[in-house]
CSV table of C-alpha atoms in Angstrom, one decimal:
chain,number,residue,atom,x,y,z
M,1,MET,CA,35.0,6.3,3.8
M,2,GLN,CA,37.9,8.8,3.2
M,3,THR,CA,38.7,11.0,6.4
M,4,SER,CA,41.3,13.2,7.5
M,5,ARG,CA,43.6,12.9,10.5
M,6,ALA,CA,41.7,15.7,12.1
M,7,ARG,CA,38.5,14.1,11.7
M,8,LEU,CA,39.7,10.9,13.3
M,9,ARG,CA,40.8,12.9,16.5
M,10,ARG,CA,37.6,14.7,16.5
M,11,PRO,CA,35.0,12.9,14.8
M,12,LEU,CA,32.2,14.4,12.5
M,13,LEU,CA,29.2,14.4,14.8
M,14,LEU,CA,25.4,14.7,14.3
M,15,ALA,CA,23.4,17.3,16.1
M,16,ALA,CA,19.9,16.3,15.8
M,17,CYS,CA,16.9,18.2,17.2
M,18,ALA,CA,13.8,16.3,18.3
M,19,GLY,CA,12.1,15.2,15.2
M,20,ALA,CA,14.8,16.2,13.2
M,21,THR,CA,16.9,18.1,11.1
M,22,VAL,CA,20.5,16.9,10.8
M,23,ALA,CA,23.5,19.6,10.9
M,24,ALA,CA,26.9,18.1,10.6
M,25,LEU,CA,29.9,19.9,12.3
M,26,ALA,CA,33.2,18.8,10.9
M,27,ALA,CA,35.9,20.3,13.3
M,28,GLY,CA,35.1,23.8,12.4
M,29,THR,CA,35.3,23.2,8.7
M,30,MET,CA,31.5,22.8,8.2
M,31,THR,CA,28.9,24.7,10.1
M,32,SER,CA,25.5,23.7,8.7
M,33,ALA,CA,25.7,21.6,5.6
M,34,PHE,CA,24.1,18.2,5.7
M,35,ALA,CA,26.1,15.0,5.2
M,36,ALA,CA,25.1,11.4,5.3
M,37,ALA,CA,28.4,10.5,7.0
M,38,VAL,CA,28.3,11.9,10.5
M,39,PHE,CA,30.9,10.1,12.4
M,40,SER,CA,34.1,8.1,11.6
M,41,GLU,CA,36.8,6.6,13.7
M,42,THR,CA,39.7,4.4,12.8
M,43,PHE,CA,41.9,4.7,15.9
M,44,SER,CA,44.9,5.0,13.7
M,45,ASP,CA,46.2,8.0,15.4
M,46,GLY,CA,46.8,6.0,18.6
M,47,ASP,CA,44.1,7.5,20.9
M,48,ALA,CA,40.4,7.3,21.7
M,49,ALA,CA,39.6,11.1,22.1
M,50,GLY,CA,35.8,11.7,22.3
M,51,TRP,CA,34.9,8.2,23.7
M,52,SER,CA,33.6,7.8,27.3
M,53,LYS,CA,34.3,4.7,29.3
M,54,SER,CA,32.0,2.7,31.5
M,55,GLY,CA,33.9,-0.6,32.9
M,56,GLY,CA,36.6,-2.6,31.5
M,57,THR,CA,40.2,-2.3,30.6
M,58,TRP,CA,40.5,-0.3,27.4
M,59,ALA,CA,43.4,0.8,25.3
M,60,VAL,CA,44.3,1.6,21.6
M,61,ALA,CA,46.7,-0.9,20.2
M,62,ASP,CA,47.7,-1.8,16.8
M,63,GLY,CA,45.3,0.5,15.3
M,64,ALA,CA,42.3,-0.9,17.2
M,65,PHE,CA,40.3,-0.1,20.4
M,66,THR,CA,40.7,-3.1,22.6
M,67,GLN,CA,39.0,-4.3,25.7
M,68,SER,CA,41.2,-6.9,27.4
M,69,SER,CA,39.2,-8.2,30.5
M,70,THR,CA,37.1,-11.1,30.3
M,71,SER,CA,36.0,-10.7,33.9
M,72,SER,CA,34.3,-7.4,33.5
M,73,GLU,CA,30.6,-7.8,33.8
M,74,LEU,CA,29.8,-4.9,31.5
M,75,ALA,CA,32.4,-2.9,29.6
M,76,ARG,CA,31.3,-0.1,27.4
M,77,GLN,CA,32.5,2.9,25.4
M,78,PHE,CA,30.2,5.5,24.2
M,79,ALA,CA,30.6,8.4,21.5
M,80,GLY,CA,28.2,10.7,19.7
M,81,GLN,CA,25.2,12.5,20.9
M,82,THR,CA,22.2,11.6,23.0
M,83,ALA,CA,20.0,13.4,20.4
M,84,TRP,CA,20.8,11.2,17.6
M,85,THR,CA,17.7,9.5,16.2
M,86,ASP,CA,17.6,7.7,12.8
M,87,TYR,CA,21.0,6.3,11.8
M,88,GLN,CA,23.0,3.4,11.2
M,89,VAL,CA,26.3,2.5,13.1
M,90,GLN,CA,29.0,0.0,11.8
M,91,ALA,CA,32.1,-1.1,13.1
M,92,ARG,CA,34.5,-4.1,12.7
M,93,VAL,CA,34.5,-6.3,15.6
M,94,ARG,CA,37.0,-9.1,16.8
M,95,PRO,CA,36.2,-11.3,19.7
M,96,THR,CA,39.5,-12.3,21.3
M,97,GLY,CA,38.1,-14.2,24.5
M,98,PHE,CA,34.8,-15.5,25.8
M,99,GLY,CA,34.2,-16.2,29.5
M,100,SER,CA,31.2,-18.2,28.8
M,101,SER,CA,28.6,-19.1,26.1
M,102,GLY,CA,26.5,-16.1,27.1
M,103,ALA,CA,29.4,-13.6,27.0
M,104,LEU,CA,29.2,-11.1,24.3
M,105,VAL,CA,31.2,-8.5,22.2
M,106,GLY,CA,29.3,-6.1,20.2
M,107,ILE,CA,28.1,-2.6,19.2
M,108,ALA,CA,25.2,-0.4,20.4
M,109,ALA,CA,22.9,2.2,18.9
M,110,ARG,CA,20.5,4.7,20.6
M,111,ALA,CA,22.2,4.3,24.0
M,112,SER,CA,20.1,6.8,26.1
M,113,SER,CA,22.2,5.6,29.1
M,114,SER,CA,24.7,3.0,30.0
M,115,THR,CA,22.1,0.4,30.5
M,116,LYS,CA,19.4,1.3,27.8
M,117,MET,CA,20.2,0.7,24.2
M,118,TYR,CA,19.9,-1.5,21.1
M,119,ARG,CA,22.7,-4.0,20.9
M,120,LEU,CA,24.0,-6.3,18.4
M,121,ALA,CA,26.2,-8.9,20.0
M,122,LEU,CA,28.6,-11.7,19.0
M,123,LEU,CA,27.8,-14.5,21.7
M,124,GLY,CA,30.2,-17.1,23.1
M,125,SER,CA,27.8,-19.7,22.0
M,126,GLY,CA,28.5,-18.8,18.3
M,127,ARG,CA,25.4,-16.9,17.5
M,128,ALA,CA,24.8,-13.2,16.8
M,129,GLU,CA,21.7,-11.6,18.5
M,130,LEU,CA,20.0,-8.1,18.1
M,131,GLN,CA,18.7,-7.1,21.6
M,132,ALA,CA,16.7,-4.4,23.1
M,133,VAL,CA,18.5,-3.8,26.4
M,134,ASN,CA,16.6,-2.1,29.4
M,135,GLY,CA,18.9,-2.8,32.4
M,136,SER,CA,18.6,-6.5,33.2
M,137,GLN,CA,15.6,-6.8,30.7
M,138,ILE,CA,16.9,-8.3,27.5
M,139,THR,CA,14.5,-8.5,24.6
M,140,SER,CA,15.7,-10.5,21.5
M,141,LEU,CA,14.7,-9.0,18.2
M,142,GLY,CA,16.3,-12.2,16.4
M,143,SER,CA,19.4,-14.2,16.2
M,144,ALA,CA,21.4,-16.4,13.8
M,145,ALA,CA,24.3,-18.7,13.9
M,146,VAL,CA,27.6,-16.9,12.6
M,147,GLY,CA,30.4,-18.8,14.3
M,148,ALA,CA,31.6,-15.9,16.3
M,149,ALA,CA,35.1,-17.3,16.4
M,150,THR,CA,37.8,-15.8,18.5
M,151,GLY,CA,40.6,-14.0,16.5
M,152,THR,CA,38.1,-13.4,13.4
M,153,TRP,CA,36.9,-9.9,12.5
M,154,TYR,CA,33.2,-9.4,11.7
M,155,THR,CA,31.4,-6.4,10.4
M,156,LEU,CA,28.5,-5.5,12.6
M,157,ARG,CA,25.8,-2.9,11.6
M,158,ILE,CA,22.7,-1.7,13.4
M,159,GLU,CA,20.0,0.3,11.4
M,160,ALA,CA,17.5,2.4,13.4
M,161,SER,CA,14.8,4.1,11.7
M,162,GLY,CA,11.7,5.1,13.7
M,163,SER,CA,10.6,2.0,15.7
M,164,THR,CA,12.3,-0.3,13.0
M,165,ILE,CA,15.5,-1.9,14.2
M,166,ARG,CA,17.7,-4.2,12.1
M,167,GLY,CA,21.0,-5.9,12.8
M,168,TYR,CA,23.5,-7.3,10.2
M,169,VAL,CA,26.7,-9.4,10.5
M,170,ASN,CA,28.9,-9.3,7.3
M,171,GLY,CA,26.1,-7.8,5.4
M,172,ALA,CA,23.5,-10.4,6.2
M,173,GLN,CA,20.6,-9.8,8.3
M,174,VAL,CA,20.3,-11.7,11.6
M,175,GLY,CA,17.5,-9.9,13.2
M,176,GLY,CA,14.9,-7.0,13.2
M,177,GLY,CA,11.6,-5.8,13.9
M,178,SER,CA,9.5,-3.1,15.5
M,179,ASN,CA,10.4,-2.0,19.0
M,180,SER,CA,10.1,1.4,20.7
M,181,LEU,CA,12.1,1.0,23.8
M,182,VAL,CA,14.4,4.1,23.0
M,183,GLY,CA,14.0,6.8,20.2
M,184,ALA,CA,17.6,8.5,20.4
M,185,GLY,CA,20.9,8.1,21.9
M,186,ARG,CA,24.7,7.5,21.4
M,187,ILE,CA,26.6,4.7,19.8
M,188,GLY,CA,28.7,2.2,21.8
M,189,LEU,CA,31.1,-0.5,21.9
M,190,VAL,CA,30.3,-3.3,24.4
M,191,THR,CA,31.6,-6.4,26.0
M,192,ALA,CA,30.4,-8.6,28.7
M,193,TYR,CA,32.6,-11.2,30.2
M,194,ALA,CA,34.5,-11.1,27.0
M,195,ALA,CA,37.5,-9.5,25.5
M,196,GLY,CA,37.5,-7.9,22.0
M,197,SER,CA,38.8,-5.3,19.5
M,198,PHE,CA,37.0,-2.7,17.6
M,199,ASP,CA,37.9,-0.8,14.5
M,200,ASP,CA,36.5,1.3,11.6
M,201,VAL,CA,33.5,2.8,13.4
M,202,ALA,CA,31.2,4.7,11.1
M,203,VAL,CA,27.8,6.4,11.7
M,204,ASP,CA,25.7,7.3,8.7
M,205,SER,CA,22.5,9.3,8.9
M,206,SER,CA,20.9,7.5,6.0
M,207,VAL,CA,19.3,4.0,6.6
M,208,SER,CA,19.3,1.6,3.7
M,209,THR,CA,16.8,-0.9,2.5
M,210,PRO,CA,18.0,-4.5,3.0
M,211,THR,CA,19.3,-6.0,-0.2
M,212,THR,CA,21.1,-9.1,1.2
M,213,PRO,CA,18.8,-12.0,2.0
M,214,PRO,CA,19.0,-12.8,5.7
M,215,THR,CA,20.7,-15.8,7.0
M,216,SER,CA,17.6,-16.7,8.9
M,217,THR,CA,14.1,-15.6,8.7
M,218,PRO,CA,13.8,-12.0,10.0
M,219,PRO,CA,11.5,-12.0,13.0
M,220,GLY,CA,9.1,-9.7,11.4
M,221,SER,CA,8.6,-12.0,8.3
M,222,PRO,CA,8.3,-15.6,9.3
M,223,THR,CA,8.8,-18.2,6.7
M,224,PRO,CA,5.5,-19.4,5.2
M,225,THR,CA,4.5,-22.7,6.3
M,226,PRO,CA,5.0,-25.2,3.4
M,227,THR,CA,1.6,-26.0,2.0
M,228,GLY,CA,0.6,-29.5,3.1
M,229,THR,CA,-2.2,-31.5,1.3
M,230,ALA,CA,-3.0,-34.1,4.1
M,231,PRO,CA,-6.1,-33.2,6.0
M,232,PRO,CA,-6.0,-33.1,9.8
M,233,PRO,CA,-7.0,-36.7,11.0
M,234,ALA,CA,-10.7,-37.1,11.5
M,235,SER,CA,-10.3,-39.8,14.3
M,236,TRP,CA,-7.9,-40.7,17.1
M,237,PRO,CA,-5.6,-43.6,16.6
M,238,THR,CA,-5.7,-46.8,18.6
M,239,PRO,CA,-2.5,-47.5,20.3
M,240,THR,CA,-0.4,-50.7,19.3
M,241,ALA,CA,0.8,-51.0,22.9
M,242,SER,CA,1.2,-49.2,26.0
M,243,VAL,CA,4.6,-48.2,27.7
M,244,LYS,CA,4.8,-47.1,31.3
M,245,VAL,CA,7.6,-44.4,31.6
M,246,ASP,CA,9.2,-43.6,34.9
M,247,ALA,CA,11.8,-41.0,33.8
M,248,THR,CA,12.2,-38.5,30.9
M,249,ILE,CA,13.1,-40.2,27.6
M,250,PRO,CA,16.0,-38.2,25.9
M,251,VAL,CA,15.9,-38.1,22.2
M,252,SER,CA,18.7,-37.2,19.7
M,253,GLY,CA,18.2,-38.0,16.0
M,254,THR,CA,14.9,-39.7,15.5
M,255,PHE,CA,12.5,-41.6,17.9
M,256,ASP,CA,9.8,-43.6,16.1
M,257,GLY,CA,7.4,-44.9,18.8
M,258,GLY,CA,5.3,-47.2,16.4
M,259,MET,CA,2.1,-45.8,17.6
M,260,LYS,CA,2.5,-47.0,21.2
M,261,ARG,CA,1.0,-45.1,24.0
M,262,TYR,CA,3.7,-43.7,26.4
M,263,TYR,CA,2.4,-42.6,30.0
M,264,GLY,CA,3.3,-42.3,33.6
M,265,ILE,CA,5.1,-38.9,34.2
M,266,GLY,CA,3.7,-36.5,36.8
M,267,ASP,CA,0.1,-36.2,38.1
M,268,GLY,CA,-1.7,-35.1,35.1
M,269,GLY,CA,-2.4,-31.7,36.7
M,270,GLN,CA,-1.2,-28.1,35.8
M,271,SER,CA,1.5,-27.8,38.5
M,272,GLU,CA,4.6,-26.0,37.1
M,273,SER,CA,8.0,-27.6,36.5
M,274,GLN,CA,6.8,-31.1,36.0
M,275,ASP,CA,9.4,-33.3,34.1
M,276,PRO,CA,8.6,-33.9,30.5
M,277,MET,CA,8.0,-37.3,28.9
M,278,PHE,CA,10.4,-36.7,26.0
M,279,GLU,CA,13.2,-34.3,26.0
M,280,LEU,CA,14.3,-33.5,22.3
M,281,ALA,CA,17.8,-32.4,21.7
M,282,ALA,CA,18.6,-29.9,19.0
M,283,GLY,CA,17.6,-31.3,15.5
M,284,ALA,CA,15.6,-34.3,17.0
M,285,THR,CA,12.4,-35.7,15.4
M,286,LEU,CA,9.6,-37.4,17.5
M,287,ARG,CA,7.4,-39.5,15.3
M,288,ASN,CA,4.4,-42.0,15.5
M,289,VAL,CA,3.9,-41.6,19.4
M,290,ILE,CA,0.7,-41.4,21.4
M,291,ILE,CA,1.2,-39.6,24.7
M,292,GLY,CA,-1.3,-40.9,27.4
M,293,ALA,CA,-2.0,-39.5,30.9
M,294,PRO,CA,-0.3,-38.7,33.0
M,295,ALA,CA,2.4,-37.2,30.7
M,296,GLY,CA,3.9,-34.4,32.9
M,297,ASP,CA,5.0,-31.6,30.7
M,298,GLY,CA,4.7,-33.4,27.6
M,299,VAL,CA,7.6,-32.8,25.1
M,300,HIS,CA,10.5,-30.4,25.5
M,301,CYS,CA,12.4,-29.1,22.5
M,302,GLU,CA,15.8,-27.9,23.5
M,303,GLY,CA,16.5,-26.6,19.9
M,304,ASP,CA,15.0,-26.9,16.4
M,305,CYS,CA,12.8,-30.0,16.4
M,306,THR,CA,10.1,-31.9,14.5
M,307,LEU,CA,7.1,-33.5,15.9
M,308,LEU,CA,5.4,-35.9,13.2
M,309,ASN,CA,2.1,-37.6,13.9
M,310,VAL,CA,2.4,-37.2,17.6
M,311,TRP,CA,-0.9,-37.4,19.6
M,312,TRP,CA,-1.8,-36.2,23.1
M,313,GLU,CA,-4.8,-37.9,24.6
M,314,ASP,CA,-5.1,-35.8,27.7
M,315,VAL,CA,-2.7,-32.8,27.8
M,316,GLY,CA,-1.3,-32.2,31.3
M,317,GLU,CA,0.8,-29.0,32.0
M,318,ASP,CA,1.5,-28.5,28.3
M,319,ALA,CA,1.7,-30.8,25.3
M,320,ALA,CA,5.1,-29.4,24.1
M,321,THR,CA,7.3,-26.5,25.1
M,322,PHE,CA,9.6,-25.0,22.5
M,323,ARG,CA,12.6,-23.8,24.5
M,324,GLY,CA,15.7,-23.1,22.2
M,325,GLY,CA,16.4,-23.0,18.5
M,326,THR,CA,14.7,-21.1,15.8
M,327,THR,CA,12.4,-23.4,13.7
M,328,TYR,CA,10.0,-25.9,15.2
M,329,THR,CA,7.6,-28.1,13.2
M,330,VAL,CA,4.5,-29.8,14.2
M,331,ASP,CA,3.0,-31.9,11.4
M,332,GLY,CA,0.1,-34.3,11.7
M,333,GLY,CA,-1.1,-35.5,15.0
M,334,GLY,CA,-3.6,-33.9,17.5
M,335,ALA,CA,-4.2,-32.9,21.1
M,336,ARG,CA,-7.1,-32.7,23.5
M,337,SER,CA,-8.1,-31.8,26.8
M,338,ALA,CA,-5.6,-28.9,27.4
M,339,SER,CA,-7.2,-26.9,30.3
M,340,ASP,CA,-4.6,-24.2,29.5
M,341,LYS,CA,-2.2,-24.4,26.6
M,342,VAL,CA,-1.3,-27.2,23.9
M,343,PHE,CA,1.9,-25.5,22.7
M,344,GLN,CA,4.0,-23.2,24.8
M,345,HIS,CA,6.6,-21.2,22.9
M,346,ASN,CA,9.4,-20.0,25.3
M,347,GLY,CA,12.5,-19.6,23.0
M,348,PRO,CA,12.9,-17.5,19.9
M,349,GLY,CA,12.0,-18.3,16.5
M,350,THR,CA,8.9,-19.7,14.7
M,351,VAL,CA,6.6,-22.6,15.4
M,352,HIS,CA,4.8,-24.2,12.4
M,353,ILE,CA,1.7,-26.1,13.1
M,354,ARG,CA,0.0,-28.0,10.3
M,355,ASN,CA,-2.3,-30.8,9.4
M,356,PHE,CA,-3.3,-30.7,13.0
M,357,ARG,CA,-6.5,-31.3,15.1
M,358,VAL,CA,-7.1,-29.8,18.6
M,359,GLU,CA,-10.1,-30.6,20.7
M,360,SER,CA,-11.6,-29.2,24.0
M,361,SER,CA,-8.5,-27.0,24.9
M,362,GLY,CA,-7.8,-23.6,26.1
M,363,LYS,CA,-5.1,-22.2,23.7
M,364,LEU,CA,-3.6,-24.2,20.9
M,365,TYR,CA,-0.5,-21.9,20.9
M,366,ARG,CA,0.8,-19.2,23.4
M,367,ALA,CA,3.9,-17.2,23.1
M,368,CYS,CA,5.3,-16.7,26.6
M,369,GLY,CA,4.4,-13.4,27.9
M,370,ASN,CA,6.5,-13.3,31.0
M,371,CYS,CA,9.6,-15.5,30.5
M,372,SER,CA,13.1,-14.4,31.7
M,373,THR,CA,14.1,-13.5,28.1
M,374,SER,CA,11.4,-11.5,26.2
M,375,TYR,CA,12.1,-13.1,22.6
M,376,GLN,CA,10.2,-12.0,19.4
M,377,ARG,CA,8.2,-15.1,18.6
M,378,HIS,CA,6.1,-16.4,15.5
M,379,VAL,CA,3.5,-18.9,14.8
M,380,VAL,CA,2.3,-20.1,11.4
M,381,MET,CA,-0.8,-22.4,11.3
M,382,ASP,CA,-2.0,-24.2,8.3
M,383,ASN,CA,-4.6,-27.0,7.6
M,384,VAL,CA,-5.7,-27.0,11.3
M,385,THR,CA,-9.1,-28.2,12.6
M,386,ALA,CA,-10.3,-27.1,16.1
M,387,THR,CA,-13.2,-28.0,18.1
M,388,GLY,CA,-14.3,-26.9,21.6
M,389,THR,CA,-11.2,-24.7,21.8
M,390,LYS,CA,-11.1,-21.1,23.1
M,391,VAL,CA,-8.3,-19.6,21.5
M,392,LEU,CA,-6.0,-20.6,18.6
M,393,ALA,CA,-3.0,-18.3,19.3
M,394,GLY,CA,-2.1,-15.8,22.0
M,395,ILE,CA,0.9,-13.4,21.2
M,396,ASN,CA,2.6,-10.4,22.6
M,397,THR,CA,2.3,-7.6,20.2
M,398,ASN,CA,4.5,-5.1,22.2
M,399,TRP,CA,7.4,-7.6,21.3
M,400,GLY,CA,6.6,-7.8,17.7
M,401,ASP,CA,5.2,-11.3,17.7
M,402,THR,CA,3.1,-12.6,14.8
M,403,ALA,CA,0.5,-15.2,14.0
M,404,ARG,CA,-0.4,-16.3,10.6
M,405,PHE,CA,-3.2,-18.6,9.8
M,406,SER,CA,-4.4,-20.5,6.5
M,407,ARG,CA,-7.0,-23.2,6.0
M,408,ILE,CA,-8.3,-23.2,9.4
M,409,THR,CA,-11.5,-25.2,9.9
M,410,ILE,CA,-13.6,-24.6,13.2
M,411,LEU,CA,-16.2,-27.3,14.1
M,412,ASN,CA,-19.4,-27.0,16.0
M,413,ASP,CA,-19.2,-23.4,16.8
M,414,PRO,CA,-22.5,-21.8,15.6
M,415,ASN,CA,-21.9,-18.7,17.6
M,416,ARG,CA,-18.3,-18.2,16.4
M,417,SER,CA,-17.0,-17.9,19.9
M,418,THR,CA,-13.6,-19.4,19.1
M,419,ARG,CA,-11.0,-16.6,19.3
M,420,ILE,CA,-8.4,-16.9,16.4
M,421,CYS,CA,-5.7,-14.4,17.6
M,422,VAL,CA,-5.5,-12.8,21.0
M,423,LYS,CA,-3.1,-10.1,21.6
M,424,TYR,CA,-1.3,-9.5,24.9
M,425,GLN,CA,1.3,-6.9,26.3
M,426,GLY,CA,4.3,-9.0,27.3
M,427,VAL,CA,5.9,-8.3,30.7
M,428,PRO,CA,9.0,-9.1,32.9
M,429,LYS,CA,9.1,-12.3,34.7
M,430,GLY,CA,7.1,-12.4,37.8
M,431,SER,CA,4.3,-10.2,36.4
M,432,GLU,CA,1.1,-11.3,34.5
M,433,PRO,CA,0.8,-10.3,30.8
M,434,LYS,CA,-2.3,-8.0,30.1
M,435,GLU,CA,-4.9,-8.9,27.2
M,436,ILE,CA,-5.0,-5.8,24.9
M,437,GLY,CA,-7.1,-7.0,22.0
M,438,GLU,CA,-7.8,-9.7,19.3
M,439,GLY,CA,-8.5,-10.1,15.7
M,440,ALA,CA,-6.9,-9.7,12.2
M,441,ASP,CA,-4.9,-6.5,11.8
M,442,GLY,CA,-2.4,-7.1,8.9
M,443,VAL,CA,0.7,-6.6,11.3
M,444,ASN,CA,0.7,-9.0,14.1
M,445,CYS,CA,-2.5,-11.2,13.5
M,446,LEU,CA,-2.3,-12.1,9.8
M,447,TYR,CA,-5.4,-13.7,8.3
M,448,SER,CA,-8.7,-13.0,6.1
M,449,ALA,CA,-12.2,-14.1,6.4
M,450,GLY,CA,-11.5,-16.7,3.7
M,451,ASP,CA,-8.8,-18.3,5.9
M,452,ILE,CA,-11.3,-19.4,8.5
M,453,THR,CA,-14.2,-21.9,7.8
M,454,TYR,CA,-16.9,-22.6,10.2
M,455,ARG,CA,-18.8,-25.9,10.1
């Protein structure tokens, strides 16, 4: 974007009325003409006129705006107008130091206050995450691994149009979805326990349609489950042997249980914080395992994981909990006697459940409705048989969760009392989610009558 030195010192600002018409005011040279580019700052003039500071140690140096303290809990600079609504903000961002894996350097859009905004952050863990920030309540709208190396420049962009928010790093979408936390606000440069530099900040009143394939599946459009041909097993397997387990078994790589029954953790009840039978590291696979009772909290996936032909004879607290990563696959196997949930989804991303059998259970899948971090979560079910189960999926529609169903068979339910997709309003940790509806809607609960067969 070509800008004059005068515009760099006094950036072009967007004056937006509620609902609104955009009038660009360019340092007295333009009074009412519409322009798509409404703000530009390169810091090449050596100062940061027009920015307001909230925390941190800031200076303009070497043609960039730099925050140098890695001990600042939150350091922010804001510019623009609180009436800005639909726009995209872009900046080049270079992390120069992370105090921890959770430290961040990023940009903000629609900042209605110093603690309420949409934020696209490069994290010390090497990921980028699009977030809806409301004080200490952080809702993830998607993330992807980008490296986030110190000393490297990244181009970050947030697009806000109505309730649709998208985030891009180097032109590739890393997150996005529907969120109505805040409808208008200023732009911002943000760090938390990290140091970084910012340059080439630009705001445009137009919002583009994504043309670059995302680096990972956008939260609003989960990757369809690969169509399997194997039917869910019609009967439960007979164990080849039984193994008494006294402590959690860690798994990295692949663990093949040879169809042995593993049992002995916990008391078989619903008490919280029981140890898992298996704890899977990121990328691990658990296969050919029968989990007997007691089994504590079943299986914990700390990152992406795959469960192949895993059977739960009597689910205790949960059969499996998906805690980290972005893609989790359950292929084959079955679960029964879960008084509450079979699969608990606490982390971000998408759970794929296919060729699976569930019996005499409460919910087959539940997206956490009151975890400490409010991720957008998705489940895709294909080729699943259910009997004596109250709910197939429970999701939080206010966070943009989705549930997609195909080839679902429900047995022994003449009254069709099995609930396919139940909607909740997710809440902060410490509160209880509220049920707000159920059924196919083409937005969050995705299925048609032909996807469900009753026998």
